[in-house]
Coordinates of C-alpha atoms in Angstrom, one line a residue:
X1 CA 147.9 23.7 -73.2
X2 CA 149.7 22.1 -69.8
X3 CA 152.0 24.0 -68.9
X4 CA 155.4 22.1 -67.5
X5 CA 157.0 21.8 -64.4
X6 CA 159.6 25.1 -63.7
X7 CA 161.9 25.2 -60.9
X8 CA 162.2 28.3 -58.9
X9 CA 164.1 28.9 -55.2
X10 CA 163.5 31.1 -52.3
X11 CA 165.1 31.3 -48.7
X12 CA 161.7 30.3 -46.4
X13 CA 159.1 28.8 -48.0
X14 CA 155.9 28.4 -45.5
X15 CA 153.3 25.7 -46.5
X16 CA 149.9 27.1 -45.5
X17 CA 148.4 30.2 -45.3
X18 CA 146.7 30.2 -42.0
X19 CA 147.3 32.4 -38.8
X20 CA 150.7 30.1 -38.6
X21 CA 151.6 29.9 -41.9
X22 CA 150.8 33.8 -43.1
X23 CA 152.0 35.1 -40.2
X24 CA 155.6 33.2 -40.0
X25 CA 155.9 34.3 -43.9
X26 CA 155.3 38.1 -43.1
X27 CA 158.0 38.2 -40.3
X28 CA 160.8 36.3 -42.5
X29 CA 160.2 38.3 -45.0
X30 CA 160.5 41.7 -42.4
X31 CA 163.7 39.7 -41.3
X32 CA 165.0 40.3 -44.8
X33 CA 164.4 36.7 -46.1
X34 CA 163.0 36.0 -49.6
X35 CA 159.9 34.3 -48.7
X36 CA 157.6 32.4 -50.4
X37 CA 153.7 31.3 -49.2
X38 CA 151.9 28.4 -51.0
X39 CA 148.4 27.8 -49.9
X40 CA 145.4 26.1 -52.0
X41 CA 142.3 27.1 -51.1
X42 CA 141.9 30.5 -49.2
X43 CA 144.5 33.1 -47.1
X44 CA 143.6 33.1 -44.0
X45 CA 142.8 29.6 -43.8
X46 CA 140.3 27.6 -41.6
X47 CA 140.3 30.1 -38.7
X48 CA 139.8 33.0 -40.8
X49 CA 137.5 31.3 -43.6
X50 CA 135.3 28.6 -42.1
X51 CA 136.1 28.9 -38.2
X52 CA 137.0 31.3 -35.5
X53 CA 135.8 34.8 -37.7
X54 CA 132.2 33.3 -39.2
X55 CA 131.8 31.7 -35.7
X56 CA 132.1 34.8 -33.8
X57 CA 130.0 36.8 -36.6
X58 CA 127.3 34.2 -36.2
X59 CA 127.6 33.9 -32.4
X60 CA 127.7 37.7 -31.9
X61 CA 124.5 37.8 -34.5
X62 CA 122.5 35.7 -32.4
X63 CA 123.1 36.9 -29.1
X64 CA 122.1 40.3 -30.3
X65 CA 118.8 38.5 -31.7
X66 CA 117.6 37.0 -28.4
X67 CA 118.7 39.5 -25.9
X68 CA 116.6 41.5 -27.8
X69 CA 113.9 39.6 -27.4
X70 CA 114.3 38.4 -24.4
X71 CA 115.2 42.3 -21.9
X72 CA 111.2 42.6 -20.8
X73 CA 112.6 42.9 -17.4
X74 CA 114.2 46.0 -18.4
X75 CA 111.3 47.2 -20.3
X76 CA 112.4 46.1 -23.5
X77 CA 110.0 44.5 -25.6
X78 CA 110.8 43.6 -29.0
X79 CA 110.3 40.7 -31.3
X80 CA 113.6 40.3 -33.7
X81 CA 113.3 38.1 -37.3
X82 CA 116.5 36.8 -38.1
X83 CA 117.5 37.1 -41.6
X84 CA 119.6 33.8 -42.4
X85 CA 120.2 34.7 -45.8
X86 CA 120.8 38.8 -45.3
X87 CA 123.2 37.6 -41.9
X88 CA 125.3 35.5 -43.7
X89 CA 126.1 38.0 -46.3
X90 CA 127.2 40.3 -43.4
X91 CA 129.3 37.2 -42.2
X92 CA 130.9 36.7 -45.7
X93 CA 131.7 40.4 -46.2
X94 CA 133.5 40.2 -42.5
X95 CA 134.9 37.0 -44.2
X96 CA 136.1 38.6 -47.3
X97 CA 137.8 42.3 -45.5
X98 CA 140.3 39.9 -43.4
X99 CA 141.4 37.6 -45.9
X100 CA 142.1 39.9 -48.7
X101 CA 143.8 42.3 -45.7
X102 CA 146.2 38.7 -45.0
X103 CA 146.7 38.9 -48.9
X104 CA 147.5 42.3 -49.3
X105 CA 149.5 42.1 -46.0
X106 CA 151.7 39.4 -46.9
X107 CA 152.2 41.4 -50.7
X108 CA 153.2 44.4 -48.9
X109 CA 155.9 42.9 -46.9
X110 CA 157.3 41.4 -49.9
X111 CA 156.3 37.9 -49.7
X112 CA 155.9 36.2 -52.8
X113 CA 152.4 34.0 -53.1
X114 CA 151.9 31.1 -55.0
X115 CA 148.3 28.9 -55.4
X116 CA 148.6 25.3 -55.1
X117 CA 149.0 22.0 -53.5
X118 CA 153.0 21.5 -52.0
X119 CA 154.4 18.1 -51.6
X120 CA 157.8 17.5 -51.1
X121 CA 160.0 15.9 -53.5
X122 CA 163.0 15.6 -51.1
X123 CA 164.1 17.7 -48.2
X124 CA 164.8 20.8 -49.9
X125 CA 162.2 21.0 -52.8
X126 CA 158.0 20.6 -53.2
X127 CA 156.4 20.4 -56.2
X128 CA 153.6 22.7 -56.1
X129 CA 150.2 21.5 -58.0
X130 CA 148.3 24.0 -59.5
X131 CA 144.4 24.0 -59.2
X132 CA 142.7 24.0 -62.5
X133 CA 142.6 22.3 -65.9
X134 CA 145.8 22.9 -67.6
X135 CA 147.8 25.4 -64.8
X136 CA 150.7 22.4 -64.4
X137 CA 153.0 22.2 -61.5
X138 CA 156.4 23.7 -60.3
X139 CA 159.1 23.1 -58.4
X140 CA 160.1 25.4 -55.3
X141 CA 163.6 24.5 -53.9
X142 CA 164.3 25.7 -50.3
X143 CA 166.7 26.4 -47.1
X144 CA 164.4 26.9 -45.0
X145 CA 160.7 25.1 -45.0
X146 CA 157.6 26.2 -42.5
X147 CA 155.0 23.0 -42.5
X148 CA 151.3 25.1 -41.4
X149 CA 149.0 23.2 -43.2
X150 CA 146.2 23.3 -40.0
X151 CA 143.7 20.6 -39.4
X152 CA 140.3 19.2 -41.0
X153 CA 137.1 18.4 -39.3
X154 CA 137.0 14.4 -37.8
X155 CA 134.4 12.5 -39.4
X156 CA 133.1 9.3 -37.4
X157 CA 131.9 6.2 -38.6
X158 CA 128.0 6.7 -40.4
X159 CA 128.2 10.7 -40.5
X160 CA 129.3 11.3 -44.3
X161 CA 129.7 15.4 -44.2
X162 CA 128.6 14.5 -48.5
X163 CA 125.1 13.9 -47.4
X164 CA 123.0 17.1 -47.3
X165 CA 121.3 16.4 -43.4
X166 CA 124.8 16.0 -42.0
X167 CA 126.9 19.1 -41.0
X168 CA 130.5 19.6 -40.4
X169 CA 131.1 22.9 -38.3
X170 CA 131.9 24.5 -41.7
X171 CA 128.7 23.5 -43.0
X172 CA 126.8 25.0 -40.1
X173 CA 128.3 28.8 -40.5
X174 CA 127.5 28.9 -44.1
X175 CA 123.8 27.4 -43.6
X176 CA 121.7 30.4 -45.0
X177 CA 118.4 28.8 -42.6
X178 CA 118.1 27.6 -39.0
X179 CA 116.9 23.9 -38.5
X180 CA 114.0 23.3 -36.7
X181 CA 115.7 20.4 -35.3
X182 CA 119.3 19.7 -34.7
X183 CA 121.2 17.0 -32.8
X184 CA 124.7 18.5 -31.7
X185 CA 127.1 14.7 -31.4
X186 CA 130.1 16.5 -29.5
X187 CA 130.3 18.4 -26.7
X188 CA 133.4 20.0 -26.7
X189 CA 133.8 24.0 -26.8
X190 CA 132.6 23.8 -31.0
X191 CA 129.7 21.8 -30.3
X192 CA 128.7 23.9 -27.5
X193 CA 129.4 27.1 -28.8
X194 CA 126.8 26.2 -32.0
X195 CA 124.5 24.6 -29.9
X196 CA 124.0 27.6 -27.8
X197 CA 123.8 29.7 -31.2
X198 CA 121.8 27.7 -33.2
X199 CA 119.5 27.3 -29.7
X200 CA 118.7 31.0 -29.4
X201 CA 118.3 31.3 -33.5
X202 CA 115.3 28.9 -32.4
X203 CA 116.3 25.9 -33.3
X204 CA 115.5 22.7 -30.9
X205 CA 118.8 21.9 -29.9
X206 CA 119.7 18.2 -28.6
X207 CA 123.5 17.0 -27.8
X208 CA 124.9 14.3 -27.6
X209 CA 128.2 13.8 -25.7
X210 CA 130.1 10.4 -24.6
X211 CA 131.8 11.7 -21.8
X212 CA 129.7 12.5 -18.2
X213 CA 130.0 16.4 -19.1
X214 CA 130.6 19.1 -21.6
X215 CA 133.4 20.9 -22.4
X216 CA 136.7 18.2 -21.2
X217 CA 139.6 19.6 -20.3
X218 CA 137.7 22.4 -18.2
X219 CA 136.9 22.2 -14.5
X220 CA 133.6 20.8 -13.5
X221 CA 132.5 24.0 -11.8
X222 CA 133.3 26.5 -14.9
X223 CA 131.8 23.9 -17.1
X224 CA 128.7 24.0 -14.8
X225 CA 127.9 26.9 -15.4
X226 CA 127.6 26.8 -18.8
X227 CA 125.9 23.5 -18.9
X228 CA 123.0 25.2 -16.9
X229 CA 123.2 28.4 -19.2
X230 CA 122.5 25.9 -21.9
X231 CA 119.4 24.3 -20.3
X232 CA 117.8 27.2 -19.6
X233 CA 117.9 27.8 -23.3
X234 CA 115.9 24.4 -23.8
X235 CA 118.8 22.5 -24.9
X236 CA 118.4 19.0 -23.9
X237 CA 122.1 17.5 -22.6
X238 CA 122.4 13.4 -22.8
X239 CA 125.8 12.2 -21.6
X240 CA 127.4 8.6 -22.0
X241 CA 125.9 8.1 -25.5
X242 CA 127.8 7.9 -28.8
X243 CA 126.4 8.5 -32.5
X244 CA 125.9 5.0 -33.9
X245 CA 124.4 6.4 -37.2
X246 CA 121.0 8.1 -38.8
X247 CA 118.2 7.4 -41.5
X248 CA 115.8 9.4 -43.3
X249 CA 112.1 9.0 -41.9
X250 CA 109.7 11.4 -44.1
X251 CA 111.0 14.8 -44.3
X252 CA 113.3 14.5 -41.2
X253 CA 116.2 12.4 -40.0
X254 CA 116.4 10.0 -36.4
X255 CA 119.9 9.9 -35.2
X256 CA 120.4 7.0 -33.6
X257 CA 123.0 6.6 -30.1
X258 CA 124.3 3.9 -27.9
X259 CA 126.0 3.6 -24.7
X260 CA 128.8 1.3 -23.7
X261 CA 126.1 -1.1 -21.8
X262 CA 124.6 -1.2 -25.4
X263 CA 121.5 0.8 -24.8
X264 CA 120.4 2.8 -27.4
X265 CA 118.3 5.9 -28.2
X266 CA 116.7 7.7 -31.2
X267 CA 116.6 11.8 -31.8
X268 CA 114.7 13.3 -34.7
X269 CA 116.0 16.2 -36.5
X270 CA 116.6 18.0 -39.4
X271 CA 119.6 18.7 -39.7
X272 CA 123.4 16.4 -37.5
X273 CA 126.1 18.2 -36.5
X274 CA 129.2 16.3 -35.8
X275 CA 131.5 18.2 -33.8
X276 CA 133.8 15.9 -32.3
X277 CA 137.5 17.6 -32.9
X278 CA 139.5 18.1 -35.8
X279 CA 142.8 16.8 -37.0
X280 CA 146.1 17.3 -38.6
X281 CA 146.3 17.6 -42.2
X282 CA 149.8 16.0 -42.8
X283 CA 149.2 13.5 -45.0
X284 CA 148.8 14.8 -48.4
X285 CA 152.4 16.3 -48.3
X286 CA 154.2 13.1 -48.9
X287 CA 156.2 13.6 -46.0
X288 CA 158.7 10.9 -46.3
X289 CA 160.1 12.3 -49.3
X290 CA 162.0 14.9 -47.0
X291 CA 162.4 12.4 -44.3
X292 CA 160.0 13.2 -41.9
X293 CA 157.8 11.3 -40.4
X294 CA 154.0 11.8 -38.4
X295 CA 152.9 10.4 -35.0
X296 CA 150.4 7.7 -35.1
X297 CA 147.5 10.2 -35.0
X298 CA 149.7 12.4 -37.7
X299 CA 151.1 15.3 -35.9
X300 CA 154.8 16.3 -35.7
X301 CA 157.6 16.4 -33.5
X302 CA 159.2 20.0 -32.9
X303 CA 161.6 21.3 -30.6
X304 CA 161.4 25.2 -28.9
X305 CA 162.4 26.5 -32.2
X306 CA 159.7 24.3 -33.8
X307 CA 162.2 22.5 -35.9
X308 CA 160.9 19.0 -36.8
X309 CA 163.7 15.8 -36.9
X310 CA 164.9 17.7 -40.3
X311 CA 166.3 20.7 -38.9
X312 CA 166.2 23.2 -41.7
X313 CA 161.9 21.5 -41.7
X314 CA 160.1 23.7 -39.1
X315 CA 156.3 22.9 -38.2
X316 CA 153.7 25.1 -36.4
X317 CA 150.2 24.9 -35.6
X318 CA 147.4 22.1 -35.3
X319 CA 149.7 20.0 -37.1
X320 CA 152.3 20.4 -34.0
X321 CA 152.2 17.6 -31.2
X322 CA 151.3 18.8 -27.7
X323 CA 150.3 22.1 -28.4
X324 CA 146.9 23.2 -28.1
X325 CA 145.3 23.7 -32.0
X326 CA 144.6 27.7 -31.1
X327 CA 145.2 30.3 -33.6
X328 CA 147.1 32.6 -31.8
X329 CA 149.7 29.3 -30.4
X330 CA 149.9 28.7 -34.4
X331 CA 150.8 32.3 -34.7
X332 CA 153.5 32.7 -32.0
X333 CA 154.9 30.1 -33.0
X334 CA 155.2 31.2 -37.2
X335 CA 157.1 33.9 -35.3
X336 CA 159.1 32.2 -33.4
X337 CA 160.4 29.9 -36.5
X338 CA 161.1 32.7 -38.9
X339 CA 163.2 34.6 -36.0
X340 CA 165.3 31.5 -35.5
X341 CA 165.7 30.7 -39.2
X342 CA 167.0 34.4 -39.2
X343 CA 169.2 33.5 -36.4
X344 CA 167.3 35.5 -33.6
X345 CA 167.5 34.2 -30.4
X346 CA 164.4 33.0 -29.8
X347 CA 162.1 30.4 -28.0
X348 CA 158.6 28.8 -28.0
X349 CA 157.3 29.6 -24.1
X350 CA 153.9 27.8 -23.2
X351 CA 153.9 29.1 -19.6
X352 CA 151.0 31.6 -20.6
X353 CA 148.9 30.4 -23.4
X354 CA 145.4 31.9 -23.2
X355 CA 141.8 30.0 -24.3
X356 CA 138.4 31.0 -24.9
X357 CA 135.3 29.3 -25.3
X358 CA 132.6 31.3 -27.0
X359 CA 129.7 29.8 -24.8
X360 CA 127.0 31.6 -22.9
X361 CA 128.7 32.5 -20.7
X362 CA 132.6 32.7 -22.4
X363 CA 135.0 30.9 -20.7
X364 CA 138.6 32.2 -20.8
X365 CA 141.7 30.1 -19.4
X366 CA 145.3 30.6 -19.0
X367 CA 148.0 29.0 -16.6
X368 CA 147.3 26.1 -14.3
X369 CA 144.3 25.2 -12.4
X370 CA 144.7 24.8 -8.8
X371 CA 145.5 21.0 -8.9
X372 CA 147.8 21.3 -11.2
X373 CA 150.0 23.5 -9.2
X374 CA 149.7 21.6 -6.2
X375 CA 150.7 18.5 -8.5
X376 CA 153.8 20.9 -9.3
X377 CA 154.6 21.1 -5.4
X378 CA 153.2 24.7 -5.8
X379 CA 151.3 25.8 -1.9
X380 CA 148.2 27.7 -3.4
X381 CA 146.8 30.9 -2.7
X382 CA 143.4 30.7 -4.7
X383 CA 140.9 33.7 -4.9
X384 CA 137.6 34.1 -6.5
X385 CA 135.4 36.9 -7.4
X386 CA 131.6 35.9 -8.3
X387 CA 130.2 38.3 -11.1
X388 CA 127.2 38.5 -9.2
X389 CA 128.8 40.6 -6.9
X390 CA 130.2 42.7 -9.9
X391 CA 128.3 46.2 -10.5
X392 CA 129.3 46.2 -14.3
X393 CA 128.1 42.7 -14.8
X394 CA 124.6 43.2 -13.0
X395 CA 123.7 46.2 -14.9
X396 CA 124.5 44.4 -18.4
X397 CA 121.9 41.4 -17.0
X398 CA 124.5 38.6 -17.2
X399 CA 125.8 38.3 -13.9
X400 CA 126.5 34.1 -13.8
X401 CA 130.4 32.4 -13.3
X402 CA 133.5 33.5 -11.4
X403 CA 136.8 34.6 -11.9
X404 CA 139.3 32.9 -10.1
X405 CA 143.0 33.4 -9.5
X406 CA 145.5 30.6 -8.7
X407 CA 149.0 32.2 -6.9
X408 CA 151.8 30.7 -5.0
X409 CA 151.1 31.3 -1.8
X410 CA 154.5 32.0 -0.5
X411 CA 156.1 34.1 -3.5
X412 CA 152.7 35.7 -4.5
X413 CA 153.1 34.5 -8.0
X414 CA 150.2 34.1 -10.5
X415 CA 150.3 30.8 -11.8
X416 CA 146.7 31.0 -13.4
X417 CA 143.1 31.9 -14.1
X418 CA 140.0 30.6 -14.6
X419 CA 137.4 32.9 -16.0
X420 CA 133.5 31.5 -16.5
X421 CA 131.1 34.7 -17.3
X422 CA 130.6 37.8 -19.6
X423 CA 133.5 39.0 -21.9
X424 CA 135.7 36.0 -20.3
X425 CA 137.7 35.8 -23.4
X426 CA 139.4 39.4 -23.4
X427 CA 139.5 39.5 -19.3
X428 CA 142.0 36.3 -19.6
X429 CA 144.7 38.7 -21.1
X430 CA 145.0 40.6 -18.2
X431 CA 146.2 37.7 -16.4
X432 CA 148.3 36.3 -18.7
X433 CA 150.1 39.4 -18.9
X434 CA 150.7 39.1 -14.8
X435 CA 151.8 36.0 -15.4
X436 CA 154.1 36.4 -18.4
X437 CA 155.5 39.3 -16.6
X438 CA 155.7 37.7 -13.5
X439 CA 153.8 39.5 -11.2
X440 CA 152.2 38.8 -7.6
X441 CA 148.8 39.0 -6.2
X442 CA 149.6 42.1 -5.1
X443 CA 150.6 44.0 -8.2
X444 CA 147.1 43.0 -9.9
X445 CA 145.5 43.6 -6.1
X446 CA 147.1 47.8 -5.9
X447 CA 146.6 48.4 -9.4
X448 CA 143.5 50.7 -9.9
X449 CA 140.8 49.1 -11.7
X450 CA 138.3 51.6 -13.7
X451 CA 135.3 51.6 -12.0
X452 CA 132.6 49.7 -13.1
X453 CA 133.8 47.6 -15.3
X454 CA 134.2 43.8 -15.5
X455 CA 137.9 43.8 -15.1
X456 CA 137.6 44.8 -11.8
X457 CA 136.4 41.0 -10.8
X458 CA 139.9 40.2 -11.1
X459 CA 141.3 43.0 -8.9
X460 CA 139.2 41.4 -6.4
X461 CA 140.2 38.0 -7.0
X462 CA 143.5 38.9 -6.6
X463 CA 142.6 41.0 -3.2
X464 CA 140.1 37.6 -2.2
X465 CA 143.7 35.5 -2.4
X466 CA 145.5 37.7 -0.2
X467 CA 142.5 38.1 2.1
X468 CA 141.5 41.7 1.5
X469 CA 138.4 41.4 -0.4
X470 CA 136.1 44.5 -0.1
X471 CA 133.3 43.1 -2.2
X472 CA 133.3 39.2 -1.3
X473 CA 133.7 37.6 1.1
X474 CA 137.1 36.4 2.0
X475 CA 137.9 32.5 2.0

């Protein structure tokens, strides 16, 4: 029997049930708002499913792997087997404890949780699909709507994720065996994060990249030193060349590659990985039915309160234009819709947005880079601190990259950091703090650092800006 289509209303409705969506539905609802989250496939969504958690499980998995068997210098000798199938069970159970905590978190705070697929019917109702033979549809009618539907993998021309030899980032975390050969095509932070994973799980690891480097959008010298990290793990880099396609050829595949002069080049492996970017899921919503309309690459317009061109239609996360597609922006920004719609005064500030790049070595970011605040008119102070020169990070045995600090020389200001080494991604919050708070060079400088530790690399960074480095020297 099908059941028919019933019409029901609620205050916020939030489309999506990633760290944007689930998030923005458990604050409206703590604002008193009768909330309602759809999502069709799993809470928690791509970050928490098939990206950012099973990356870091994996990632964390194999660097415990090969440092064991690879500390001889310390007097460690030790020869680890990986157990694909045995580590991704561990991965799934990590998998499995966070998204039914979102679950029980969002049923705790009241929000009520429906399964399906939304589209909108007009600007104040979706009709939500339900999966499965015979579960019918319903109707949802709305104030308020929150669009945080995420982003999907980018497949290129020739790479069909269907076939069995080609691998979409999701397909690479749930792989339960390590190919002896993979081609990487993309070398963003994705591609370079697996390639440096599935390289020290022993596979023969090959990338391909268009650009002249890995890692765009980073500075030449942080992405340097990964770059070199990643030869020395045998990974073979080859820049200026784009996938063209691949063929079966016995029991292994050639990926084929061309650059713009036309030259081309064949890699065997047994397994492609296309990691090239992802992109906004926004068109199975049927958008126009609530008068809204996508850019030409299908993200959304949104003001500071992250309404869209409908104002009572908000929009937050990878499906936003000119935000960065990072979990914790999607999540700030769920927050700072549902405070508006509950008439808190409230704002979206970008000044200090933190990133990290799960390399060898992590790479953590936040603020500007030193040209761009000298393109803002800024006069920089810049200091650096190299972890070789850091107790803590000798005696852990990963002692490459830098922290660096970017200040306004004549107020003192912190306008940024840029962090290449070990544990990058949670020494970057200590500097966007500064900078959210607005502090100086000298109130990270005079605060005591715990000694040894890793965090004390930016105390002298700080110090190295000012000039009054004790453990490098000063610029």
């Amino acid at each position: 029997m099908v059941v028919g289509d019933i019409a029901t209303g609620t205050e916020v409705l939030v489309i999506g049930a990633g760290p944007g969506g689930y998030v923005a539905a458990i604050r409206a609802a703590q604002q008193g708002l009768d909330t309602t989250l759809v999502e069709k496939d799993a809470y928690g969504g791509t970050c928490l499913n098939y990206g950012c958690i099973p990356s870091k499980a994996l990632i964390t998995s194999a660097n415990l792997a090969h440092e064991a068997g690879n500390a001889e210098e310390m007097g460690i000798h030790a020869d680890p087997v990986v157990d694909m199938s045995q580590l991704r069970d561990w991965k799934d159970g990590v998998v499995d404890q966070l998204t039914g905590g979102v679950e029980k978190l969002c049923k705790a705070n009241g929000v009520n949780l429906v399964e399906g697929t939304a589209r909108f019917k007009d600007e104040n109702a979706v009709r939500i699909a339900h999966g499965g033979e015979g579960q019918g549809s319903e109707t949802i009618e709305f104030e308020h709507c929150i669009i945080a539907t995420g982003s999907r993998v980018i497949q290129i021309p020739g790479f069909d994720f269907a076939d069995e030899q080609v691998w979409s980032s999701r397909d690479a975390l749930a792989a339960d065996t390590v190919p002896d050969r993979l081609v990487v095509v993309g070398g963003g932070y994705i591609g370079m994060e697996l390639s440096t994973t599935f390289a020290k799980l022993d596979s023969d690891v090959t990338v391909v990249e268009m650009l002249d480097d890995i890692l765009p959008g980073y500075e030449s010298d942080v992405a340097r030193v990964v770059r070199k990290r990643a030869e020395d793990l045998g990974i073979d880099m080859n820049f200026g060349e784009g996938a063209s396609g691949w063929r079966e050829d016995d029991d292994s595949i050639i990926v084929t590659t061309e650059t713009e002069d036309g030259e081309e080049a064949e890699y065997r492996a047994d397994k492609v990985l296309v990691a090239v970017g992802r992109s906004p899921v926004t068109d199975t919503m049927e958008l126009e039915n609530a008068g809204l309309e996508a850019d030409e690459r299908g993200f959304l317009e949104v003001d500071d309160f992250r309404r869209t061109d409908v104002e009572h239609i908000y929009a937050v996360g990878d499906v936003v234009a000119d935000t960065p597609m990072l979990a914790h922006v999607a999540s700030k920004e769920g927050i700072v819709a549902a405070e508006h719609i509950a008439g808190e005064p409230v704002a979206f500030d970008s000044q200090a947005v933190p990133a990290a790049v799960f390399t060898d070595p992590e790479i953590g970011t936040v603020g500007m880079t030193e040209d761009e605040a000298e393109e803002m008119g800024f006069t920089t102070a810049v200091g650096q601190m190299p972890f070789r020169a850091s107790g803590r990070a000798l005696t852990t045995g990963h002692a490459d990259g830098f922290v660096r600090i970017v200040a306004d020389e004549d107020s003192g200001f912190i306008l940024g950091a840029q962090i290449v080494g070990p544990e990058a991604s949670e020494l970057v919050a200590e500097v966007a703090l500064a900078i959210e708070m607005g502090a100086t060079l000298e109130d990270v400088a005079s605060t005591i650092h715990t000694h040894p530790t890793l965090a004390e690399a930016v105390m002298e960074a700080a110090e190295n800006a000012l000039g009054q480095a004790i453990h490098t020297l000063n610029r």
